mmCIF file with all atom_site columns, C-alpha atoms in Angstrom:
data_model
loop_
_atom_site.group_PDB
_atom_site.id
_atom_site.type_symbol
_atom_site.label_atom_id
_atom_site.label_alt_id
_atom_site.label_comp_id
_atom_site.label_asym_id
_atom_site.label_entity_id
_atom_site.label_seq_id
_atom_site.pdbx_PDB_ins_code
_atom_site.Cartn_x
_atom_site.Cartn_y
_atom_site.Cartn_z
_atom_site.occupancy
_atom_site.B_iso_or_equiv
_atom_site.pdbx_formal_charge
_atom_site.auth_seq_id
_atom_site.auth_comp_id
_atom_site.auth_asym_id
_atom_site.auth_atom_id
_atom_site.pdbx_PDB_model_num
ATOM 1   C CA . UNK A 1 1   ? 113.477 99.778  117.171 1.00 0.00 ? 1   UNK A CA 1
ATOM 2   C CA . UNK A 1 2   ? 111.325 101.910 114.435 1.00 0.00 ? 2   UNK A CA 1
ATOM 3   C CA . UNK A 1 3   ? 114.580 102.591 112.535 1.00 0.00 ? 3   UNK A CA 1
ATOM 4   C CA . UNK A 1 4   ? 115.181 98.922  111.937 1.00 0.00 ? 4   UNK A CA 1
ATOM 5   C CA . UNK A 1 5   ? 112.076 98.372  109.917 1.00 0.00 ? 5   UNK A CA 1
ATOM 6   C CA . UNK A 1 6   ? 111.519 100.127 106.644 1.00 0.00 ? 6   UNK A CA 1
ATOM 7   C CA . UNK A 1 7   ? 107.580 99.915  107.106 1.00 0.00 ? 7   UNK A CA 1
ATOM 8   C CA . UNK A 1 8   ? 107.833 101.524 110.550 1.00 0.00 ? 8   UNK A CA 1
ATOM 9   C CA . UNK A 1 9   ? 109.969 104.366 108.855 1.00 0.00 ? 9   UNK A CA 1
ATOM 10  C CA . UNK A 1 10  ? 107.541 104.828 105.944 1.00 0.00 ? 10  UNK A CA 1
ATOM 11  C CA . UNK A 1 11  ? 104.629 104.923 108.273 1.00 0.00 ? 11  UNK A CA 1
ATOM 12  C CA . UNK A 1 12  ? 106.395 107.495 110.631 1.00 0.00 ? 12  UNK A CA 1
ATOM 13  C CA . UNK A 1 13  ? 106.439 105.334 113.618 1.00 0.00 ? 13  UNK A CA 1
ATOM 14  C CA . UNK A 1 14  ? 108.191 107.391 116.455 1.00 0.00 ? 14  UNK A CA 1
ATOM 15  C CA . UNK A 1 15  ? 107.783 104.708 119.223 1.00 0.00 ? 15  UNK A CA 1
ATOM 16  C CA . UNK A 1 16  ? 105.789 101.866 120.548 1.00 0.00 ? 16  UNK A CA 1
ATOM 17  C CA . UNK A 1 17  ? 104.667 103.318 123.874 1.00 0.00 ? 17  UNK A CA 1
ATOM 18  C CA . UNK A 1 18  ? 103.132 100.312 125.479 1.00 0.00 ? 18  UNK A CA 1
ATOM 19  C CA . UNK A 1 19  ? 101.956 96.969  124.884 1.00 0.00 ? 19  UNK A CA 1
ATOM 20  C CA . UNK A 1 20  ? 99.861  95.075  127.317 1.00 0.00 ? 20  UNK A CA 1
ATOM 21  C CA . UNK A 1 21  ? 99.217  91.362  127.729 1.00 0.00 ? 21  UNK A CA 1
ATOM 22  C CA . UNK A 1 22  ? 95.669  92.148  128.436 1.00 0.00 ? 22  UNK A CA 1
ATOM 23  C CA . UNK A 1 23  ? 95.433  93.118  124.621 1.00 0.00 ? 23  UNK A CA 1
ATOM 24  C CA . UNK A 1 24  ? 96.265  96.834  124.579 1.00 0.00 ? 24  UNK A CA 1
ATOM 25  C CA . UNK A 1 25  ? 98.784  98.993  122.567 1.00 0.00 ? 25  UNK A CA 1
ATOM 26  C CA . UNK A 1 26  ? 99.810  102.528 122.285 1.00 0.00 ? 26  UNK A CA 1
ATOM 27  C CA . UNK A 1 27  ? 101.868 103.763 119.341 1.00 0.00 ? 27  UNK A CA 1
ATOM 28  C CA . UNK A 1 28  ? 103.160 107.242 118.285 1.00 0.00 ? 28  UNK A CA 1
ATOM 29  C CA . UNK A 1 29  ? 103.502 108.439 114.815 1.00 0.00 ? 29  UNK A CA 1
ATOM 30  C CA . UNK A 1 30  ? 104.778 111.669 113.183 1.00 0.00 ? 30  UNK A CA 1
ATOM 31  C CA . UNK A 1 31  ? 102.418 112.606 110.585 1.00 0.00 ? 31  UNK A CA 1
ATOM 32  C CA . UNK A 1 32  ? 104.557 113.947 107.699 1.00 0.00 ? 32  UNK A CA 1
ATOM 33  C CA . UNK A 1 33  ? 103.651 116.324 104.916 1.00 0.00 ? 33  UNK A CA 1
ATOM 34  C CA . UNK A 1 34  ? 104.530 113.901 102.411 1.00 0.00 ? 34  UNK A CA 1
ATOM 35  C CA . UNK A 1 35  ? 101.531 111.815 103.863 1.00 0.00 ? 35  UNK A CA 1
ATOM 36  C CA . UNK A 1 36  ? 99.082  114.743 103.004 1.00 0.00 ? 36  UNK A CA 1
ATOM 37  C CA . UNK A 1 37  ? 96.924  115.358 100.200 1.00 0.00 ? 37  UNK A CA 1
ATOM 38  C CA . UNK A 1 38  ? 95.371  118.690 99.225  1.00 0.00 ? 38  UNK A CA 1
ATOM 39  C CA . UNK A 1 39  ? 94.965  121.114 102.078 1.00 0.00 ? 39  UNK A CA 1
ATOM 40  C CA . UNK A 1 40  ? 97.603  119.501 104.151 1.00 0.00 ? 40  UNK A CA 1
ATOM 41  C CA . UNK A 1 41  ? 95.354  116.832 105.461 1.00 0.00 ? 41  UNK A CA 1
ATOM 42  C CA . UNK A 1 42  ? 96.939  113.187 106.042 1.00 0.00 ? 42  UNK A CA 1
ATOM 43  C CA . UNK A 1 43  ? 95.507  110.874 103.390 1.00 0.00 ? 43  UNK A CA 1
ATOM 44  C CA . UNK A 1 44  ? 93.015  108.320 105.204 1.00 0.00 ? 44  UNK A CA 1
ATOM 45  C CA . UNK A 1 45  ? 95.204  105.304 104.236 1.00 0.00 ? 45  UNK A CA 1
ATOM 46  C CA . UNK A 1 46  ? 97.839  106.155 106.495 1.00 0.00 ? 46  UNK A CA 1
ATOM 47  C CA . UNK A 1 47  ? 95.423  106.982 109.249 1.00 0.00 ? 47  UNK A CA 1
ATOM 48  C CA . UNK A 1 48  ? 93.714  103.556 108.843 1.00 0.00 ? 48  UNK A CA 1
ATOM 49  C CA . UNK A 1 49  ? 97.352  101.854 108.728 1.00 0.00 ? 49  UNK A CA 1
ATOM 50  C CA . UNK A 1 50  ? 98.302  103.592 111.956 1.00 0.00 ? 50  UNK A CA 1
ATOM 51  C CA . UNK A 1 51  ? 95.151  102.277 113.830 1.00 0.00 ? 51  UNK A CA 1
ATOM 52  C CA . UNK A 1 52  ? 95.454  98.964  112.158 1.00 0.00 ? 52  UNK A CA 1
ATOM 53  C CA . UNK A 1 53  ? 99.058  98.649  113.320 1.00 0.00 ? 53  UNK A CA 1
ATOM 54  C CA . UNK A 1 54  ? 98.032  99.604  116.805 1.00 0.00 ? 54  UNK A CA 1
ATOM 55  C CA . UNK A 1 55  ? 95.461  96.753  116.776 1.00 0.00 ? 55  UNK A CA 1
ATOM 56  C CA . UNK A 1 56  ? 98.010  94.315  115.426 1.00 0.00 ? 56  UNK A CA 1
ATOM 57  C CA . UNK A 1 57  ? 100.297 95.146  118.173 1.00 0.00 ? 57  UNK A CA 1
ATOM 58  C CA . UNK A 1 58  ? 97.635  94.708  120.740 1.00 0.00 ? 58  UNK A CA 1
ATOM 59  C CA . UNK A 1 59  ? 96.792  91.179  119.304 1.00 0.00 ? 59  UNK A CA 1
ATOM 60  C CA . UNK A 1 60  ? 100.604 90.364  119.392 1.00 0.00 ? 60  UNK A CA 1
ATOM 61  C CA . UNK A 1 61  ? 100.662 91.451  123.115 1.00 0.00 ? 61  UNK A CA 1
ATOM 62  C CA . UNK A 1 62  ? 97.747  89.249  123.964 1.00 0.00 ? 62  UNK A CA 1
ATOM 63  C CA . UNK A 1 63  ? 98.446  86.038  121.953 1.00 0.00 ? 63  UNK A CA 1
ATOM 64  C CA . UNK A 1 64  ? 102.463 86.231  121.829 1.00 0.00 ? 64  UNK A CA 1
ATOM 65  C CA . UNK A 1 65  ? 104.856 86.281  118.921 1.00 0.00 ? 65  UNK A CA 1
ATOM 66  C CA . UNK A 1 66  ? 103.904 82.832  117.558 1.00 0.00 ? 66  UNK A CA 1
ATOM 67  C CA . UNK A 1 67  ? 100.559 84.298  115.940 1.00 0.00 ? 67  UNK A CA 1
ATOM 68  C CA . UNK A 1 68  ? 100.224 86.622  113.077 1.00 0.00 ? 68  UNK A CA 1
ATOM 69  C CA . UNK A 1 69  ? 97.282  89.092  113.467 1.00 0.00 ? 69  UNK A CA 1
ATOM 70  C CA . UNK A 1 70  ? 95.782  89.144  109.953 1.00 0.00 ? 70  UNK A CA 1
ATOM 71  C CA . UNK A 1 71  ? 93.106  91.797  109.283 1.00 0.00 ? 71  UNK A CA 1
ATOM 72  C CA . UNK A 1 72  ? 89.983  90.247  107.718 1.00 0.00 ? 72  UNK A CA 1
ATOM 73  C CA . UNK A 1 73  ? 87.756  93.149  108.164 1.00 0.00 ? 73  UNK A CA 1
ATOM 74  C CA . UNK A 1 74  ? 88.555  96.959  108.944 1.00 0.00 ? 74  UNK A CA 1
ATOM 75  C CA . UNK A 1 75  ? 86.292  99.838  109.256 1.00 0.00 ? 75  UNK A CA 1
ATOM 76  C CA . UNK A 1 76  ? 87.365  103.382 109.996 1.00 0.00 ? 76  UNK A CA 1
ATOM 77  C CA . UNK A 1 77  ? 85.460  106.419 110.931 1.00 0.00 ? 77  UNK A CA 1
ATOM 78  C CA . UNK A 1 78  ? 87.001  109.755 110.395 1.00 0.00 ? 78  UNK A CA 1
ATOM 79  C CA . UNK A 1 79  ? 85.993  112.552 112.833 1.00 0.00 ? 79  UNK A CA 1
ATOM 80  C CA . UNK A 1 80  ? 88.391  115.409 112.002 1.00 0.00 ? 80  UNK A CA 1
ATOM 81  C CA . UNK A 1 81  ? 91.185  116.197 109.812 1.00 0.00 ? 81  UNK A CA 1
ATOM 82  C CA . UNK A 1 82  ? 94.742  114.778 110.687 1.00 0.00 ? 82  UNK A CA 1
ATOM 83  C CA . UNK A 1 83  ? 97.452  117.306 110.178 1.00 0.00 ? 83  UNK A CA 1
ATOM 84  C CA . UNK A 1 84  ? 101.244 116.900 110.357 1.00 0.00 ? 84  UNK A CA 1
ATOM 85  C CA . UNK A 1 85  ? 102.566 116.401 113.795 1.00 0.00 ? 85  UNK A CA 1
ATOM 86  C CA . UNK A 1 86  ? 102.506 113.850 116.595 1.00 0.00 ? 86  UNK A CA 1
ATOM 87  C CA . UNK A 1 87  ? 99.516  111.538 116.652 1.00 0.00 ? 87  UNK A CA 1
ATOM 88  C CA . UNK A 1 88  ? 98.754  108.642 118.847 1.00 0.00 ? 88  UNK A CA 1
ATOM 89  C CA . UNK A 1 89  ? 97.237  105.223 117.887 1.00 0.00 ? 89  UNK A CA 1
ATOM 90  C CA . UNK A 1 90  ? 95.567  103.223 120.722 1.00 0.00 ? 90  UNK A CA 1
ATOM 91  C CA . UNK A 1 91  ? 94.005  99.991  120.413 1.00 0.00 ? 91  UNK A CA 1
ATOM 92  C CA . UNK A 1 92  ? 92.421  97.124  122.641 1.00 0.00 ? 92  UNK A CA 1
ATOM 93  C CA . UNK A 1 93  ? 90.756  93.747  122.330 1.00 0.00 ? 93  UNK A CA 1
ATOM 94  C CA . UNK A 1 94  ? 87.050  93.724  122.548 1.00 0.00 ? 94  UNK A CA 1
ATOM 95  C CA . UNK A 1 95  ? 86.297  90.135  122.203 1.00 0.00 ? 95  UNK A CA 1
ATOM 96  C CA . UNK A 1 96  ? 88.949  87.453  122.039 1.00 0.00 ? 96  UNK A CA 1
ATOM 97  C CA . UNK A 1 97  ? 88.448  83.932  120.342 1.00 0.00 ? 97  UNK A CA 1
ATOM 98  C CA . UNK A 1 98  ? 90.764  81.172  119.557 1.00 0.00 ? 98  UNK A CA 1
ATOM 99  C CA . UNK A 1 99  ? 91.121  81.956  115.687 1.00 0.00 ? 99  UNK A CA 1
ATOM 100 C CA . UNK A 1 100 ? 89.239  85.220  115.324 1.00 0.00 ? 100 UNK A CA 1
ATOM 101 C CA . UNK A 1 101 ? 89.121  88.103  117.582 1.00 0.00 ? 101 UNK A CA 1
ATOM 102 C CA . UNK A 1 102 ? 87.661  91.571  117.457 1.00 0.00 ? 102 UNK A CA 1
ATOM 103 C CA . UNK A 1 103 ? 89.666  94.843  118.176 1.00 0.00 ? 103 UNK A CA 1
ATOM 104 C CA . UNK A 1 104 ? 88.830  98.558  118.321 1.00 0.00 ? 104 UNK A CA 1
ATOM 105 C CA . UNK A 1 105 ? 91.242  101.471 118.344 1.00 0.00 ? 105 UNK A CA 1
ATOM 106 C CA . UNK A 1 106 ? 91.410  105.150 117.803 1.00 0.00 ? 106 UNK A CA 1
ATOM 107 C CA . UNK A 1 107 ? 93.826  107.887 116.469 1.00 0.00 ? 107 UNK A CA 1
ATOM 108 C CA . UNK A 1 108 ? 94.258  110.872 118.778 1.00 0.00 ? 108 UNK A CA 1
ATOM 109 C CA . UNK A 1 109 ? 96.265  114.133 118.473 1.00 0.00 ? 109 UNK A CA 1
ATOM 110 C CA . UNK A 1 110 ? 98.702  114.805 121.539 1.00 0.00 ? 110 UNK A CA 1
ATOM 111 C CA . UNK A 1 111 ? 95.963  116.949 123.228 1.00 0.00 ? 111 UNK A CA 1
ATOM 112 C CA . UNK A 1 112 ? 93.498  113.894 123.419 1.00 0.00 ? 112 UNK A CA 1
ATOM 113 C CA . UNK A 1 113 ? 91.202  115.045 120.542 1.00 0.00 ? 113 UNK A CA 1
ATOM 114 C CA . UNK A 1 114 ? 90.018  111.699 118.611 1.00 0.00 ? 114 UNK A CA 1
ATOM 115 C CA . UNK A 1 115 ? 90.557  112.147 114.940 1.00 0.00 ? 115 UNK A CA 1
ATOM 116 C CA . UNK A 1 116 ? 89.313  108.670 113.866 1.00 0.00 ? 116 UNK A CA 1
ATOM 117 C CA . UNK A 1 117 ? 87.973  105.407 115.312 1.00 0.00 ? 117 UNK A CA 1
ATOM 118 C CA . UNK A 1 118 ? 88.264  101.844 113.784 1.00 0.00 ? 118 UNK A CA 1
ATOM 119 C CA . UNK A 1 119 ? 87.080  98.258  114.513 1.00 0.00 ? 119 UNK A CA 1
ATOM 120 C CA . UNK A 1 120 ? 88.573  95.174  113.060 1.00 0.00 ? 120 UNK A CA 1
ATOM 121 C CA . UNK A 1 121 ? 88.128  91.399  112.773 1.00 0.00 ? 121 UNK A CA 1
ATOM 122 C CA . UNK A 1 122 ? 91.508  89.862  113.155 1.00 0.00 ? 122 UNK A CA 1
ATOM 123 C CA . UNK A 1 123 ? 92.354  86.124  112.082 1.00 0.00 ? 123 UNK A CA 1
ATOM 124 C CA . UNK A 1 124 ? 95.112  84.898  114.386 1.00 0.00 ? 124 UNK A CA 1
ATOM 125 C CA . UNK A 1 125 ? 97.279  82.925  112.079 1.00 0.00 ? 125 UNK A CA 1
ATOM 126 C CA . UNK A 1 126 ? 100.105 80.548  113.072 1.00 0.00 ? 126 UNK A CA 1
ATOM 127 C CA . UNK A 1 127 ? 103.552 82.145  112.310 1.00 0.00 ? 127 UNK A CA 1
ATOM 128 C CA . UNK A 1 128 ? 105.185 79.205  110.876 1.00 0.00 ? 128 UNK A CA 1
ATOM 129 C CA . UNK A 1 129 ? 102.234 78.680  108.380 1.00 0.00 ? 129 UNK A CA 1
ATOM 130 C CA . UNK A 1 130 ? 102.140 82.338  107.182 1.00 0.00 ? 130 UNK A CA 1
ATOM 131 C CA . UNK A 1 131 ? 106.157 82.446  106.776 1.00 0.00 ? 131 UNK A CA 1
ATOM 132 C CA . UNK A 1 132 ? 105.948 79.307  104.880 1.00 0.00 ? 132 UNK A CA 1
ATOM 133 C CA . UNK A 1 133 ? 103.367 80.401  102.634 1.00 0.00 ? 133 UNK A CA 1
ATOM 134 C CA . UNK A 1 134 ? 105.114 83.611  101.982 1.00 0.00 ? 134 UNK A CA 1
ATOM 135 C CA . UNK A 1 135 ? 108.386 81.883  101.008 1.00 0.00 ? 135 UNK A CA 1
ATOM 136 C CA . UNK A 1 136 ? 106.352 79.739  98.523  1.00 0.00 ? 136 UNK A CA 1
ATOM 137 C CA . UNK A 1 137 ? 104.683 82.670  97.096  1.00 0.00 ? 137 UNK A CA 1
ATOM 138 C CA . UNK A 1 138 ? 107.722 84.533  96.638  1.00 0.00 ? 138 UNK A CA 1
ATOM 139 C CA . UNK A 1 139 ? 110.080 81.856  95.637  1.00 0.00 ? 139 UNK A CA 1
ATOM 140 C CA . UNK A 1 140 ? 112.188 82.504  98.765  1.00 0.00 ? 140 UNK A CA 1
#
């Protein structure tokens, strides 16, 4: 599954462990040395992206594939340095609305140590409208 999508490969997705229709998701990533800045610490954009992706998967699990979760706001708090190796992004719905929902998530080491936490406001956009707008914008 991860091999078929270049964004997943770039981000280092190992596997989608679980998605739950209650609005939960767990994804595993392999943090790579190429994603690190000085001192062997993973750059914060990757950490934010991993948690954001887990929240998107949780939103899709809850709302179905006909909606595209679009992040309106993302806040990430970093608690400890993330180093190369296996990391786990978990996310869950905090409050569900018809068009806007609120999600939370965190990134953990394999031993359960929380490295970062995030909150997100997500717009639940209609897939057909998003695809049509994308085609129009790209001339495709």
